[in-house]
């Protein structure tokens, strides 16, 4: 890929990219390895895709790291996923901060260990003024739970029903202050949204690839962005002219 290509497409890159990182288990299975090795490789890949996202001019990268449904996985696998986040925060936070990455968390902190909760809150606090790119980690996240949570807090705040608007509800979501995603990528060959950003992705473009997440590299991201930039986004309107 030439520098010119990069510059050309950076202009049309999505502002907010969401990624459903699927296929870690199958990536490991394919190599005769246990599933946790796939999650480990998938975790390493986040860094590669984050750096490529900066190169392409993406401003917000939301990654689906652990869904509320993932609690139903075998306890050892749940522990692995928790440990991977904990270790990543421990090992990488200094460098991410130095590189201007702002960490956000979308999801619930309920059910997460005290240590991990403290690590997450510390990462949010440390990086809150960074502006190069937002890495929004959807962890213990479910789109329906997010909406219920927002409605409950609206009611607790005694917001009159006629003042509930799309904008106001947006302010109560985990993603408050972030633009809606423009593009959602799902790796691993499935074609589902799986409860990911279901409110925010109302007008997002969708891109699916059979590539397993640990193999999804800069070139794959570039192809997704080119496909996205060729789409005609009408937001429900008729094209004029
Ligand atoms: C799906 O693969 C992936 C997940 C359950 C979440 C992705 C998690 C990571 C990349 C690692 C942890 C995250 C952080 C932020 C450190 P799968 O197991 O469903 O794959 P399969 O469909 O092939 O079984």
GROMACS .gro file of C-alpha atoms and ligand atoms in nm:
model
  265
    1UNK     CA    1   0.000   0.000   0.000
    2UNK     CA    2   0.149   0.334  -0.100
    3UNK     CA    3   0.152   0.642   0.118
    4UNK     CA    4  -0.073   0.806  -0.142
    5UNK     CA    5  -0.331   0.532  -0.103
    6UNK     CA    6  -0.320   0.580   0.273
    7UNK     CA    7  -0.369   0.955   0.246
    8UNK     CA    8  -0.638   0.921  -0.017
    9UNK     CA    9  -0.849   0.684   0.187
   10UNK     CA   10  -0.778   0.844   0.523
   11UNK     CA   11  -1.000   1.128   0.406
   12UNK     CA   12  -1.289   0.888   0.361
   13UNK     CA   13  -1.219   0.662   0.654
   14UNK     CA   14  -1.495   0.615   0.911
   15UNK     CA   15  -1.473   0.848   1.209
   16UNK     CA   16  -1.596   0.573   1.440
   17UNK     CA   17  -1.520   0.210   1.362
   18UNK     CA   18  -1.671  -0.074   1.564
   19UNK     CA   19  -1.523  -0.424   1.547
   20UNK     CA   20  -1.678  -0.755   1.650
   21UNK     CA   21  -1.359  -0.957   1.700
   22UNK     CA   22  -1.480  -1.309   1.621
   23UNK     CA   23  -1.293  -1.628   1.538
   24UNK     CA   24  -1.027  -1.650   1.809
   25UNK     CA   25  -1.135  -2.002   1.908
   26UNK     CA   26  -1.137  -2.131   1.551
   27UNK     CA   27  -0.800  -1.965   1.482
   28UNK     CA   28  -0.652  -2.168   1.769
   29UNK     CA   29  -0.837  -2.488   1.675
   30UNK     CA   30  -0.701  -2.462   1.321
   31UNK     CA   31  -0.351  -2.477   1.472
   32UNK     CA   32  -0.430  -2.760   1.715
   33UNK     CA   33  -0.398  -2.515   2.006
   34UNK     CA   34  -0.629  -2.454   2.303
   35UNK     CA   35  -0.882  -2.170   2.266
   36UNK     CA   36  -0.702  -1.943   2.508
   37UNK     CA   37  -0.413  -1.921   2.261
   38UNK     CA   38  -0.659  -1.772   2.013
   39UNK     CA   39  -0.770  -1.512   2.266
   40UNK     CA   40  -0.407  -1.433   2.339
   41UNK     CA   41  -0.331  -1.385   1.969
   42UNK     CA   42  -0.651  -1.183   1.937
   43UNK     CA   43  -0.538  -0.955   2.217
   44UNK     CA   44  -0.204  -0.894   2.046
   45UNK     CA   45  -0.391  -0.810   1.727
   46UNK     CA   46  -0.581  -0.527   1.896
   47UNK     CA   47  -0.259  -0.328   1.910
   48UNK     CA   48  -0.186  -0.381   1.540
   49UNK     CA   49  -0.536  -0.274   1.437
   50UNK     CA   50  -0.530   0.022   1.676
   51UNK     CA   51  -0.208   0.149   1.517
   52UNK     CA   52  -0.347   0.097   1.166
   53UNK     CA   53  -0.662   0.283   1.270
   54UNK     CA   54  -0.452   0.584   1.369
   55UNK     CA   55  -0.274   0.567   1.031
   56UNK     CA   56  -0.606   0.564   0.847
   57UNK     CA   57  -0.739   0.862   1.040
   58UNK     CA   58  -1.003   0.681   1.245
   59UNK     CA   59  -1.088   0.878   1.560
   60UNK     CA   60  -1.285   0.621   1.762
   61UNK     CA   61  -1.227   0.246   1.765
   62UNK     CA   62  -1.478   0.040   1.960
   63UNK     CA   63  -1.385  -0.324   2.015
   64UNK     CA   64  -1.628  -0.590   2.139
   65UNK     CA   65  -1.409  -0.763   2.396
   66UNK     CA   66  -1.659  -0.934   2.629
   67UNK     CA   67  -2.035  -0.946   2.594
   68UNK     CA   68  -2.286  -0.994   2.873
   69UNK     CA   69  -2.362  -1.328   2.700
   70UNK     CA   70  -1.995  -1.436   2.729
   71UNK     CA   71  -2.047  -1.509   3.101
   72UNK     CA   72  -2.212  -1.832   2.983
   73UNK     CA   73  -1.878  -1.962   2.846
   74UNK     CA   74  -1.683  -2.220   3.053
   75UNK     CA   75  -1.547  -2.053   3.372
   76UNK     CA   76  -1.184  -2.109   3.265
   77UNK     CA   77  -1.245  -1.920   2.940
   78UNK     CA   78  -1.418  -1.634   3.123
   79UNK     CA   79  -1.116  -1.616   3.356
   80UNK     CA   80  -0.882  -1.608   3.056
   81UNK     CA   81  -1.069  -1.315   2.900
   82UNK     CA   82  -1.069  -1.124   3.231
   83UNK     CA   83  -0.696  -1.192   3.276
   84UNK     CA   84  -0.615  -1.079   2.924
   85UNK     CA   85  -0.782  -0.744   2.983
   86UNK     CA   86  -0.615  -0.709   3.321
   87UNK     CA   87  -0.270  -0.792   3.180
   88UNK     CA   88  -0.317  -0.566   2.880
   89UNK     CA   89  -0.407  -0.275   3.106
   90UNK     CA   90  -0.110  -0.351   3.326
   91UNK     CA   91   0.145  -0.393   3.047
   92UNK     CA   92   0.026  -0.147   2.786
   93UNK     CA   93  -0.133   0.147   2.961
   94UNK     CA   94   0.188   0.352   2.988
   95UNK     CA   95   0.263   0.323   2.618
   96UNK     CA   96  -0.096   0.379   2.508
   97UNK     CA   97  -0.109   0.691   2.724
   98UNK     CA   98   0.224   0.815   2.585
   99UNK     CA   99   0.083   0.769   2.235
  100UNK     CA  100  -0.223   0.980   2.304
  101UNK     CA  101  -0.478   0.699   2.322
  102UNK     CA  102  -0.787   0.775   2.527
  103UNK     CA  103  -0.936   0.462   2.681
  104UNK     CA  104  -1.312   0.443   2.728
  105UNK     CA  105  -1.515   0.160   2.872
  106UNK     CA  106  -1.859   0.071   2.743
  107UNK     CA  107  -2.034  -0.181   2.961
  108UNK     CA  108  -2.120  -0.263   3.318
  109UNK     CA  109  -1.870  -0.289   3.601
  110UNK     CA  110  -2.106  -0.521   3.791
  111UNK     CA  111  -1.966  -0.873   3.827
  112UNK     CA  112  -1.609  -0.767   3.748
  113UNK     CA  113  -1.346  -0.829   4.018
  114UNK     CA  114  -1.242  -0.537   4.239
  115UNK     CA  115  -0.887  -0.546   4.100
  116UNK     CA  116  -0.995  -0.532   3.738
  117UNK     CA  117  -1.256  -0.264   3.815
  118UNK     CA  118  -0.986  -0.051   3.977
  119UNK     CA  119  -0.755  -0.104   3.677
  120UNK     CA  120  -1.029  -0.002   3.433
  121UNK     CA  121  -1.115   0.312   3.630
  122UNK     CA  122  -0.747   0.406   3.659
  123UNK     CA  123  -0.699   0.368   3.281
  124UNK     CA  124  -1.002   0.589   3.213
  125UNK     CA  125  -0.876   0.853   3.452
  126UNK     CA  126  -0.514   0.845   3.326
  127UNK     CA  127  -0.604   0.883   2.959
  128UNK     CA  128  -0.918   1.099   2.972
  129UNK     CA  129  -0.757   1.406   2.813
  130UNK     CA  130  -0.587   1.219   2.527
  131UNK     CA  131  -0.711   1.307   2.180
  132UNK     CA  132  -0.524   1.106   1.918
  133UNK     CA  133  -0.771   0.819   1.910
  134UNK     CA  134  -1.036   0.683   2.145
  135UNK     CA  135  -1.009   0.310   2.216
  136UNK     CA  136  -1.353   0.225   2.346
  137UNK     CA  137  -1.348  -0.120   2.502
  138UNK     CA  138  -1.691  -0.284   2.508
  139UNK     CA  139  -1.636  -0.514   2.803
  140UNK     CA  140  -1.919  -0.677   2.995
  141UNK     CA  141  -2.128  -0.504   2.732
  142UNK     CA  142  -2.474  -0.577   2.595
  143UNK     CA  143  -2.669  -0.335   2.378
  144UNK     CA  144  -3.007  -0.417   2.531
  145UNK     CA  145  -2.869  -0.395   2.885
  146UNK     CA  146  -2.719  -0.057   2.792
  147UNK     CA  147  -3.059   0.076   2.684
  148UNK     CA  148  -3.231  -0.061   2.998
  149UNK     CA  149  -2.958   0.098   3.209
  150UNK     CA  150  -3.011   0.432   3.031
  151UNK     CA  151  -3.391   0.418   3.076
  152UNK     CA  152  -3.354   0.334   3.445
  153UNK     CA  153  -3.124   0.631   3.499
  154UNK     CA  154  -3.352   0.863   3.301
  155UNK     CA  155  -3.637   0.760   3.530
  156UNK     CA  156  -3.423   0.791   3.842
  157UNK     CA  157  -3.342   1.147   3.726
  158UNK     CA  158  -3.719   1.217   3.697
  159UNK     CA  159  -3.686   1.324   3.332
  160UNK     CA  160  -4.038   1.408   3.208
  161UNK     CA  161  -4.148   1.166   2.930
  162UNK     CA  162  -4.194   1.444   2.672
  163UNK     CA  163  -3.831   1.549   2.721
  164UNK     CA  164  -3.695   1.207   2.628
  165UNK     CA  165  -3.535   1.250   2.286
  166UNK     CA  166  -3.283   1.048   2.085
  167UNK     CA  167  -3.012   1.293   2.183
  168UNK     CA  168  -3.099   1.277   2.551
  169UNK     CA  169  -3.112   0.897   2.552
  170UNK     CA  170  -2.772   0.904   2.378
  171UNK     CA  171  -2.637   1.106   2.669
  172UNK     CA  172  -2.734   0.822   2.904
  173UNK     CA  173  -2.567   0.548   2.699
  174UNK     CA  174  -2.216   0.418   2.777
  175UNK     CA  175  -2.101   0.586   2.455
  176UNK     CA  176  -2.212   0.936   2.559
  177UNK     CA  177  -2.013   1.204   2.382
  178UNK     CA  178  -1.891   0.969   2.109
  179UNK     CA  179  -2.023   0.990   1.752
  180UNK     CA  180  -2.231   0.697   1.626
  181UNK     CA  181  -2.029   0.426   1.452
  182UNK     CA  182  -2.001   0.469   1.075
  183UNK     CA  183  -1.875   0.120   1.006
  184UNK     CA  184  -1.910  -0.210   1.191
  185UNK     CA  185  -1.669  -0.487   1.094
  186UNK     CA  186  -1.726  -0.847   1.198
  187UNK     CA  187  -1.448  -1.100   1.152
  188UNK     CA  188  -1.486  -1.479   1.163
  189UNK     CA  189  -1.747  -1.521   0.892
  190UNK     CA  190  -2.070  -1.453   1.081
  191UNK     CA  191  -2.331  -1.195   0.981
  192UNK     CA  192  -2.480  -1.093   1.314
  193UNK     CA  193  -2.470  -0.780   1.527
  194UNK     CA  194  -2.482  -0.991   1.847
  195UNK     CA  195  -2.618  -0.714   2.068
  196UNK     CA  196  -2.329  -0.480   1.976
  197UNK     CA  197  -2.404  -0.105   1.969
  198UNK     CA  198  -2.762  -0.182   1.862
  199UNK     CA  199  -2.883   0.173   1.928
  200UNK     CA  200  -2.575   0.353   1.797
  201UNK     CA  201  -2.536   0.139   1.481
  202UNK     CA  202  -2.878   0.236   1.341
  203UNK     CA  203  -2.719   0.382   1.026
  204UNK     CA  204  -2.379   0.214   1.035
  205UNK     CA  205  -2.245   0.034   0.732
  206UNK     CA  206  -2.172  -0.333   0.793
  207UNK     CA  207  -1.873  -0.530   0.667
  208UNK     CA  208  -1.814  -0.899   0.730
  209UNK     CA  209  -1.504  -1.101   0.650
  210UNK     CA  210  -1.431  -1.474   0.695
  211UNK     CA  211  -1.084  -1.387   0.831
  212UNK     CA  212  -1.041  -1.487   1.195
  213UNK     CA  213  -0.970  -1.193   1.426
  214UNK     CA  214  -0.602  -1.275   1.503
  215UNK     CA  215  -0.533  -1.269   1.125
  216UNK     CA  216  -0.719  -0.944   1.058
  217UNK     CA  217  -0.429  -0.713   0.971
  218UNK     CA  218  -0.368  -0.364   0.826
  219UNK     CA  219  -0.436  -0.486   0.472
  220UNK     CA  220  -0.772  -0.632   0.576
  221UNK     CA  221  -0.863  -0.310   0.752
  222UNK     CA  222  -0.763  -0.114   0.444
  223UNK     CA  223  -0.991  -0.332   0.226
  224UNK     CA  224  -1.280  -0.278   0.465
  225UNK     CA  225  -1.228   0.098   0.459
  226UNK     CA  226  -1.210   0.106   0.078
  227UNK     CA  227  -1.536  -0.091   0.060
  228UNK     CA  228  -1.691   0.147   0.312
  229UNK     CA  229  -1.573   0.456   0.126
  230UNK     CA  230  -1.741   0.327  -0.191
  231UNK     CA  231  -2.078   0.285  -0.021
  232UNK     CA  232  -2.352   0.540  -0.074
  233UNK     CA  233  -2.480   0.639   0.270
  234UNK     CA  234  -2.824   0.799   0.246
  235UNK     CA  235  -2.941   0.783   0.610
  236UNK     CA  236  -3.294   0.697   0.497
  237UNK     CA  237  -3.313   0.988   0.255
  238UNK     CA  238  -3.340   0.997  -0.125
  239UNK     CA  239  -3.021   1.097  -0.305
  240UNK     CA  240  -3.046   1.445  -0.456
  241UNK     CA  241  -2.869   1.544  -0.781
  242LIG     C1  242  -1.461  -1.422   1.983
  242LIG     O1  243  -1.386  -1.535   1.954
  242LIG     C2  244  -1.392  -1.326   2.064
  242LIG     C3  245  -1.427  -1.290   2.193
  242LIG     C4  246  -1.503  -1.371   2.288
  242LIG     C5  247  -1.391  -1.157   2.239
  242LIG     C6  248  -1.260  -1.103   2.188
  242LIG     C7  249  -1.159  -1.104   2.294
  242LIG     C8  250  -1.028  -1.074   2.277
  242LIG     C9  251  -0.971  -1.032   2.147
  242LIG    C10  252  -0.935  -1.086   2.390
  242LIG    C11  253  -0.966  -1.008   2.517
  242LIG    C12  254  -0.987  -0.863   2.501
  242LIG    C13  255  -0.911  -0.761   2.553
  242LIG    C14  256  -0.961  -0.620   2.545
  242LIG    C15  257  -0.780  -0.780   2.616
  242LIG     P1  258  -1.457  -1.672   1.977
  242LIG     O2  259  -1.401  -1.735   2.098
  242LIG     O3  260  -1.606  -1.657   1.978
  242LIG     O4  261  -1.413  -1.748   1.847
  242LIG     P2  262  -1.488  -1.872   1.780
  242LIG     O5  263  -1.618  -1.819   1.726
  242LIG     O6  264  -1.392  -1.913   1.673
  242LIG     O7  265  -1.506  -1.976   1.887
   0.00000   0.00000   0.00000
